[in-house]
Amino acid sequence: MDSLENKNRLDKIYTQLLHIANGYFFYQIERSERNDELEALAFLANSAAEELRDAFLHQGFVDLDNSYDLIVQLFFELDPNGQITRTNPSVEALLHYNEGDLNGLPFRELLTKDSQKGWKKLMEASNMGRVWEMTVKLTFIERTGLHLPANCHIVHFPQKEREKGTTMVTAFDMARNARSQGPHMKKQVEQRLRYHNLLPKPQKRKTYILHVTDFENLRVAERYIMEHLDRPLPSIKELAHLCGTNEFKFKNGFKELFGMSAFQYQKRERLRKAHILIEHSNRTILAIAKTVGFKKGNHFAREFKKRYGYTPTQLRKLSK
């Protein structure tokens, strides 16, 4: 997993996920014959991109007439030797090249091996002495190694009769229309996902503004919990009284400050202390469980594994 090759494979997966996050679903990771975790991740990333593209274009999540435009994705002008003379700015952006890097580069070098073979056969079989056009699917390789499949329309214009001339390669793509109603579209997508139980129902969450005195009061409860991990947690009413506030303010203020309830906070700190004691002391696991407030060893073991993914016994063996 630490080899340079695997690092490059991970970089491609990371780049693919970044593209997906930014709304670009047409990139693909080159598949290999390996049967490992990275290959599985590559498959999942490619599948996610395909599913999202199909959902947006074919399942009615997007009103194509209003929210998407047909634009030129890639445009290449090639000289008689098949070298690139001009491109549109989108080529450099999509394939991640700097301005001017592609000038003079053989067009075939931007293609995958399979597309290179198809391109070579096409050029050899075509009559370069007359105007001709054809639509083929080519797969480009962007600079980080991801694949960019594209349906390309190729037009050849001879320079003179029976002589090679200029070849134009153009690919089209669907792009978001900046004038589209983004919020409305997002609302429609969320409604459809919730209808199929693929998205949880929105929950209203109030934010409680904490003042300096609130911080100080809640820290009193935190210190009490930390100093009495072996004891049952007092009621919310008792904790609020300890902090000099009411139950409502304590309950909501504690969750706002610590991101969890007082009970959840106590359990987290109990398990954290137990983890340290198991790893760095010779005390029995049952004694440690009682020290942090768990009366039954099986209950302690269950909660410990739920949090850390391994049992107290497994941790003790690894610590020796």
Short mmCIF file of C-alpha atoms in Angstrom, two decimals:
data_model
loop_
_atom_site.label_atom_id
_atom_site.label_comp_id
_atom_site.label_asym_id
_atom_site.label_seq_id
_atom_site.Cartn_x
_atom_site.Cartn_y
_atom_site.Cartn_z
CA MET A 1 0.00 0.00 0.00
CA ASP A 2 2.96 2.33 0.58
CA SER A 3 4.47 1.85 -2.88
CA LEU A 4 4.75 4.75 -5.32
CA GLU A 5 2.37 3.00 -7.71
CA ASN A 6 -0.32 2.71 -5.05
CA LYS A 7 0.21 6.33 -4.06
CA ASN A 8 -0.45 7.34 -7.67
CA ARG A 9 -3.59 5.18 -7.70
CA LEU A 10 -4.78 6.88 -4.50
CA ASP A 11 -4.09 10.30 -6.02
CA LYS A 12 -6.30 9.42 -9.01
CA ILE A 13 -9.13 8.33 -6.73
CA TYR A 14 -8.79 11.55 -4.71
CA THR A 15 -8.81 13.64 -7.90
CA GLN A 16 -11.87 11.79 -9.17
CA LEU A 17 -13.75 12.49 -5.93
CA LEU A 18 -12.82 16.17 -6.14
CA HIS A 19 -14.25 16.31 -9.66
CA ILE A 20 -17.47 14.66 -8.46
CA ALA A 21 -17.73 17.11 -5.57
CA ASN A 22 -17.42 19.99 -8.04
CA GLY A 23 -20.13 18.60 -10.31
CA TYR A 24 -17.96 17.05 -13.04
CA PHE A 25 -19.18 13.50 -13.60
CA PHE A 26 -17.52 12.64 -16.92
CA TYR A 27 -14.02 11.73 -15.65
CA GLN A 28 -13.16 8.05 -15.17
CA ILE A 29 -10.32 6.20 -13.43
CA GLU A 30 -8.46 3.70 -15.59
CA ARG A 31 -9.23 0.18 -14.40
CA SER A 32 -6.57 -2.47 -13.86
CA GLU A 33 -6.52 -6.26 -13.47
CA ARG A 34 -5.71 -6.04 -9.75
CA ASN A 35 -8.07 -7.41 -7.13
CA ASP A 36 -7.40 -5.22 -4.11
CA GLU A 37 -8.98 -2.45 -2.02
CA LEU A 38 -7.77 0.37 -4.27
CA GLU A 39 -9.30 -1.28 -7.32
CA ALA A 40 -12.58 -1.60 -5.43
CA LEU A 41 -12.42 2.10 -4.54
CA ALA A 42 -11.72 3.01 -8.17
CA PHE A 43 -14.73 0.95 -9.25
CA LEU A 44 -16.96 2.68 -6.68
CA ALA A 45 -15.75 6.15 -7.69
CA ASN A 46 -16.40 5.43 -11.37
CA SER A 47 -19.81 3.96 -10.59
CA ALA A 48 -20.75 6.98 -8.47
CA ALA A 49 -19.82 9.36 -11.30
CA GLU A 50 -21.86 7.34 -13.81
CA GLU A 51 -24.89 7.08 -11.52
CA LEU A 52 -24.85 10.80 -10.76
CA ARG A 53 -24.48 11.68 -14.43
CA ASP A 54 -27.39 9.42 -15.38
CA ALA A 55 -29.54 10.74 -12.54
CA PHE A 56 -29.02 14.36 -13.52
CA LEU A 57 -29.46 13.83 -17.25
CA HIS A 58 -32.06 11.06 -17.52
CA GLN A 59 -34.18 10.79 -14.38
CA GLY A 60 -35.78 14.19 -14.46
CA PHE A 61 -33.76 15.76 -11.67
CA VAL A 62 -32.77 18.57 -14.04
CA ASP A 63 -34.84 20.65 -16.43
CA LEU A 64 -32.46 20.51 -19.40
CA ASP A 65 -34.24 23.26 -21.34
CA ASN A 66 -33.68 25.80 -18.62
CA SER A 67 -30.73 24.68 -16.52
CA TYR A 68 -28.27 23.11 -18.99
CA ASP A 69 -26.65 24.38 -22.19
CA LEU A 70 -24.94 22.46 -24.99
CA ILE A 71 -21.38 23.78 -25.22
CA VAL A 72 -18.14 22.91 -26.95
CA GLN A 73 -16.19 20.89 -24.43
CA LEU A 74 -13.06 20.23 -26.49
CA PHE A 75 -11.83 21.67 -29.79
CA PHE A 76 -8.58 20.76 -31.55
CA GLU A 77 -7.16 21.98 -34.84
CA LEU A 78 -4.57 19.56 -36.24
CA ASP A 79 -1.99 20.14 -38.98
CA PRO A 80 -1.36 17.62 -41.82
CA ASN A 81 0.99 15.66 -39.50
CA GLY A 82 -1.64 15.30 -36.77
CA GLN A 83 0.00 17.81 -34.43
CA ILE A 84 -2.07 20.28 -32.42
CA THR A 85 -1.99 23.85 -33.76
CA ARG A 86 -4.87 25.39 -31.80
CA THR A 87 -7.31 24.50 -29.00
CA ASN A 88 -10.09 26.23 -27.12
CA PRO A 89 -9.35 27.26 -23.50
CA SER A 90 -11.60 24.48 -22.17
CA VAL A 91 -9.13 21.85 -23.41
CA GLU A 92 -6.37 23.15 -21.15
CA ALA A 93 -8.79 23.49 -18.22
CA LEU A 94 -10.34 20.02 -18.56
CA LEU A 95 -7.09 18.20 -19.31
CA HIS A 96 -5.13 20.32 -16.77
CA TYR A 97 -2.42 21.67 -19.04
CA ASN A 98 -0.88 25.12 -18.90
CA GLU A 99 -1.53 27.59 -21.67
CA GLY A 100 0.51 26.74 -24.77
CA ASP A 101 1.67 23.32 -23.54
CA LEU A 102 -0.34 21.47 -26.19
CA ASN A 103 0.86 23.45 -29.21
CA GLY A 104 2.87 21.16 -31.49
CA LEU A 105 2.02 18.03 -29.46
CA PRO A 106 0.85 15.01 -31.50
CA PHE A 107 -2.90 14.65 -30.92
CA ARG A 108 -2.62 10.89 -30.38
CA GLU A 109 -0.49 11.43 -27.23
CA LEU A 110 -3.56 12.78 -25.44
CA LEU A 111 -5.46 9.53 -26.04
CA THR A 112 -5.54 6.20 -24.24
CA LYS A 113 -3.90 3.23 -25.94
CA ASP A 114 -7.21 1.87 -27.25
CA SER A 115 -8.19 5.27 -28.64
CA GLN A 116 -4.73 5.66 -30.21
CA LYS A 117 -5.27 2.42 -32.13
CA GLY A 118 -8.70 3.56 -33.30
CA TRP A 119 -7.37 6.98 -34.28
CA LYS A 120 -4.53 5.44 -36.28
CA LYS A 121 -6.91 3.14 -38.18
CA LEU A 122 -9.24 6.04 -38.88
CA MET A 123 -6.46 8.21 -40.28
CA GLU A 124 -5.09 5.38 -42.42
CA ALA A 125 -8.50 4.46 -43.84
CA SER A 126 -9.67 8.01 -44.57
CA ASN A 127 -9.33 9.76 -47.90
CA MET A 128 -7.27 12.84 -47.06
CA GLY A 129 -7.80 14.32 -50.52
CA ARG A 130 -11.42 15.27 -49.91
CA VAL A 131 -13.63 16.73 -47.17
CA TRP A 132 -14.97 14.08 -44.83
CA GLU A 133 -16.51 13.93 -41.37
CA MET A 134 -17.23 11.25 -38.80
CA THR A 135 -18.35 10.91 -35.18
CA VAL A 136 -16.34 8.55 -32.97
CA LYS A 137 -15.84 8.02 -29.25
CA LEU A 138 -12.35 8.87 -28.01
CA THR A 139 -10.96 8.70 -24.48
CA PHE A 140 -8.53 11.42 -23.44
CA ILE A 141 -6.02 11.25 -20.57
CA GLU A 142 -5.88 14.34 -18.39
CA ARG A 143 -2.61 15.29 -16.74
CA THR A 144 -3.25 13.48 -13.43
CA GLY A 145 -4.05 10.23 -15.24
CA LEU A 146 -7.86 10.22 -15.14
CA HIS A 147 -9.73 9.27 -18.31
CA LEU A 148 -12.11 11.64 -20.06
CA PRO A 149 -14.40 9.81 -22.55
CA ALA A 150 -15.90 12.06 -25.20
CA ASN A 151 -18.02 11.69 -28.33
CA CYS A 152 -15.97 13.55 -30.92
CA HIS A 153 -17.01 14.90 -34.30
CA ILE A 154 -14.07 14.93 -36.73
CA VAL A 155 -14.00 17.04 -39.89
CA HIS A 156 -11.11 17.00 -42.37
CA PHE A 157 -10.45 19.77 -44.88
CA PRO A 158 -7.81 18.98 -47.54
CA GLN A 159 -5.22 21.66 -48.21
CA LYS A 160 -5.08 20.85 -51.89
CA GLU A 161 -6.67 18.12 -53.92
CA ARG A 162 -5.28 14.71 -52.93
CA GLU A 163 -3.11 16.24 -50.20
CA LYS A 164 -3.45 16.17 -46.44
CA GLY A 165 -4.87 19.29 -44.85
CA THR A 166 -6.41 20.47 -41.59
CA THR A 167 -8.40 18.23 -39.25
CA MET A 168 -10.87 19.56 -36.68
CA VAL A 169 -11.83 17.49 -33.63
CA THR A 170 -14.78 18.74 -31.58
CA ALA A 171 -16.52 17.28 -28.51
CA PHE A 172 -19.73 18.59 -26.99
CA ASP A 173 -20.95 18.39 -23.44
CA MET A 174 -23.88 19.43 -21.26
CA ALA A 175 -22.99 22.27 -18.90
CA ARG A 176 -24.87 24.08 -16.17
CA ASN A 177 -26.59 27.26 -17.21
CA ALA A 178 -25.61 30.04 -14.82
CA ARG A 179 -29.11 31.48 -15.18
CA SER A 180 -30.78 28.29 -13.91
CA GLN A 181 -32.63 28.29 -10.64
CA GLY A 182 -30.11 26.39 -8.57
CA PRO A 183 -31.97 26.52 -5.25
CA HIS A 184 -35.19 25.33 -6.91
CA MET A 185 -33.37 22.43 -8.58
CA LYS A 186 -31.70 21.48 -5.30
CA LYS A 187 -35.08 21.47 -3.56
CA GLN A 188 -36.53 19.14 -6.22
CA VAL A 189 -33.61 16.72 -5.89
CA GLU A 190 -33.93 16.64 -2.09
CA GLN A 191 -37.68 16.02 -2.33
CA ARG A 192 -37.17 13.06 -4.66
CA LEU A 193 -34.43 11.59 -2.46
CA ARG A 194 -36.60 11.90 0.66
CA TYR A 195 -39.52 10.30 -1.19
CA HIS A 196 -37.34 7.22 -1.76
CA ASN A 197 -36.02 7.33 1.83
CA LEU A 198 -32.51 8.16 0.57
CA LEU A 199 -32.27 11.38 2.56
CA PRO A 200 -33.34 11.97 6.18
CA LYS A 201 -36.09 14.46 6.91
CA PRO A 202 -34.76 17.91 7.78
CA GLN A 203 -34.63 18.65 11.45
CA LYS A 204 -34.95 22.13 12.81
CA ARG A 205 -32.05 22.95 15.06
CA LYS A 206 -31.91 26.04 17.18
CA THR A 207 -28.57 27.63 17.97
CA TYR A 208 -28.16 28.88 21.52
CA ILE A 209 -25.87 31.83 22.01
CA LEU A 210 -23.57 31.18 24.96
CA HIS A 211 -22.20 34.06 26.99
CA VAL A 212 -19.06 34.11 29.14
CA THR A 213 -21.03 33.28 32.28
CA ASP A 214 -22.64 30.32 30.49
CA PHE A 215 -19.21 28.92 29.64
CA GLU A 216 -18.09 29.23 33.24
CA ASN A 217 -21.26 27.58 34.58
CA LEU A 218 -21.07 24.66 32.14
CA ARG A 219 -17.40 24.09 32.94
CA VAL A 220 -18.48 23.47 36.54
CA ALA A 221 -20.62 20.56 35.34
CA GLU A 222 -17.78 19.29 33.13
CA ARG A 223 -15.34 19.26 36.06
CA TYR A 224 -17.90 17.46 38.24
CA ILE A 225 -18.39 14.75 35.59
CA MET A 226 -14.65 14.26 35.12
CA GLU A 227 -14.01 14.00 38.87
CA HIS A 228 -16.86 11.52 39.45
CA LEU A 229 -16.67 9.12 36.52
CA ASP A 230 -17.20 6.20 38.90
CA ARG A 231 -20.55 7.55 40.07
CA PRO A 232 -23.96 7.64 38.33
CA LEU A 233 -24.70 10.89 36.57
CA PRO A 234 -26.96 13.22 38.58
CA SER A 235 -30.25 14.30 37.05
CA ILE A 236 -30.39 17.26 34.68
CA LYS A 237 -32.14 19.21 37.42
CA GLU A 238 -29.31 18.53 39.88
CA LEU A 239 -26.60 19.39 37.32
CA ALA A 240 -28.40 22.60 36.39
CA HIS A 241 -28.65 23.53 40.09
CA LEU A 242 -24.93 22.78 40.46
CA CYS A 243 -24.23 25.24 37.62
CA GLY A 244 -26.57 27.89 38.93
CA THR A 245 -28.89 27.77 35.91
CA ASN A 246 -32.20 26.18 34.89
CA GLU A 247 -32.74 22.81 33.21
CA PHE A 248 -33.55 24.25 29.79
CA LYS A 249 -30.42 26.40 29.62
CA PHE A 250 -28.22 23.62 30.96
CA LYS A 251 -29.50 20.93 28.59
CA ASN A 252 -29.26 23.01 25.43
CA GLY A 253 -26.16 24.95 26.47
CA PHE A 254 -24.19 21.78 27.30
CA LYS A 255 -25.02 20.26 23.90
CA GLU A 256 -24.10 23.50 22.12
CA LEU A 257 -20.73 23.70 23.90
CA PHE A 258 -19.68 20.03 23.81
CA GLY A 259 -21.67 18.73 20.84
CA MET A 260 -23.40 16.03 22.92
CA SER A 261 -25.56 15.54 26.00
CA ALA A 262 -24.11 15.30 29.51
CA PHE A 263 -24.81 11.54 29.56
CA GLN A 264 -22.99 11.01 26.24
CA TYR A 265 -20.08 13.13 27.47
CA GLN A 266 -19.77 11.06 30.65
CA LYS A 267 -19.78 7.77 28.73
CA ARG A 268 -17.16 9.04 26.29
CA GLU A 269 -14.84 10.12 29.11
CA ARG A 270 -15.39 6.87 31.02
CA LEU A 271 -14.33 4.83 27.99
CA ARG A 272 -11.40 7.14 27.26
CA LYS A 273 -10.07 6.77 30.81
CA ALA A 274 -10.59 3.00 30.66
CA HIS A 275 -8.62 2.83 27.41
CA ILE A 276 -5.67 4.59 29.05
CA LEU A 277 -5.77 2.35 32.13
CA ILE A 278 -5.98 -0.88 30.11
CA GLU A 279 -3.08 0.19 27.91
CA HIS A 280 -0.79 1.56 30.62
CA SER A 281 -1.60 -0.32 33.84
CA ASN A 282 -1.66 -3.89 35.12
CA ARG A 283 -5.06 -3.65 36.80
CA THR A 284 -7.65 -6.21 35.78
CA ILE A 285 -10.17 -5.21 33.14
CA LEU A 286 -13.07 -5.76 35.55
CA ALA A 287 -11.43 -3.52 38.17
CA ILE A 288 -10.91 -0.81 35.54
CA ALA A 289 -14.54 -1.13 34.42
CA LYS A 290 -15.74 -0.50 37.99
CA THR A 291 -13.28 2.39 38.40
CA VAL A 292 -14.93 4.22 35.50
CA GLY A 293 -18.48 3.47 36.62
CA PHE A 294 -19.45 0.26 34.81
CA LYS A 295 -20.94 -2.28 37.23
CA LYS A 296 -21.03 -5.19 34.77
CA GLY A 297 -18.04 -6.32 32.72
CA ASN A 298 -20.09 -7.45 29.72
CA HIS A 299 -21.79 -4.07 29.48
CA PHE A 300 -18.41 -2.36 29.64
CA ALA A 301 -16.94 -4.65 26.96
CA ARG A 302 -19.91 -4.03 24.65
CA GLU A 303 -19.72 -0.22 24.96
CA PHE A 304 -15.92 -0.27 24.60
CA LYS A 305 -16.02 -2.25 21.35
CA LYS A 306 -18.81 -0.07 20.00
CA ARG A 307 -16.60 2.98 20.44
CA TYR A 308 -13.15 1.68 19.52
CA GLY A 309 -13.86 -1.29 17.26
CA TYR A 310 -11.99 -3.80 19.44
CA THR A 311 -12.55 -5.33 22.87
CA PRO A 312 -10.72 -4.42 26.10
CA THR A 313 -9.10 -7.87 26.06
CA GLN A 314 -7.75 -7.33 22.55
CA LEU A 315 -6.30 -3.98 23.60
CA ARG A 316 -4.63 -5.51 26.65
CA LYS A 317 -2.96 -8.21 24.51
CA LEU A 318 -1.66 -5.61 22.05
CA SER A 319 -0.30 -3.51 24.91
CA LYS A 320 1.92 -6.24 26.33
#
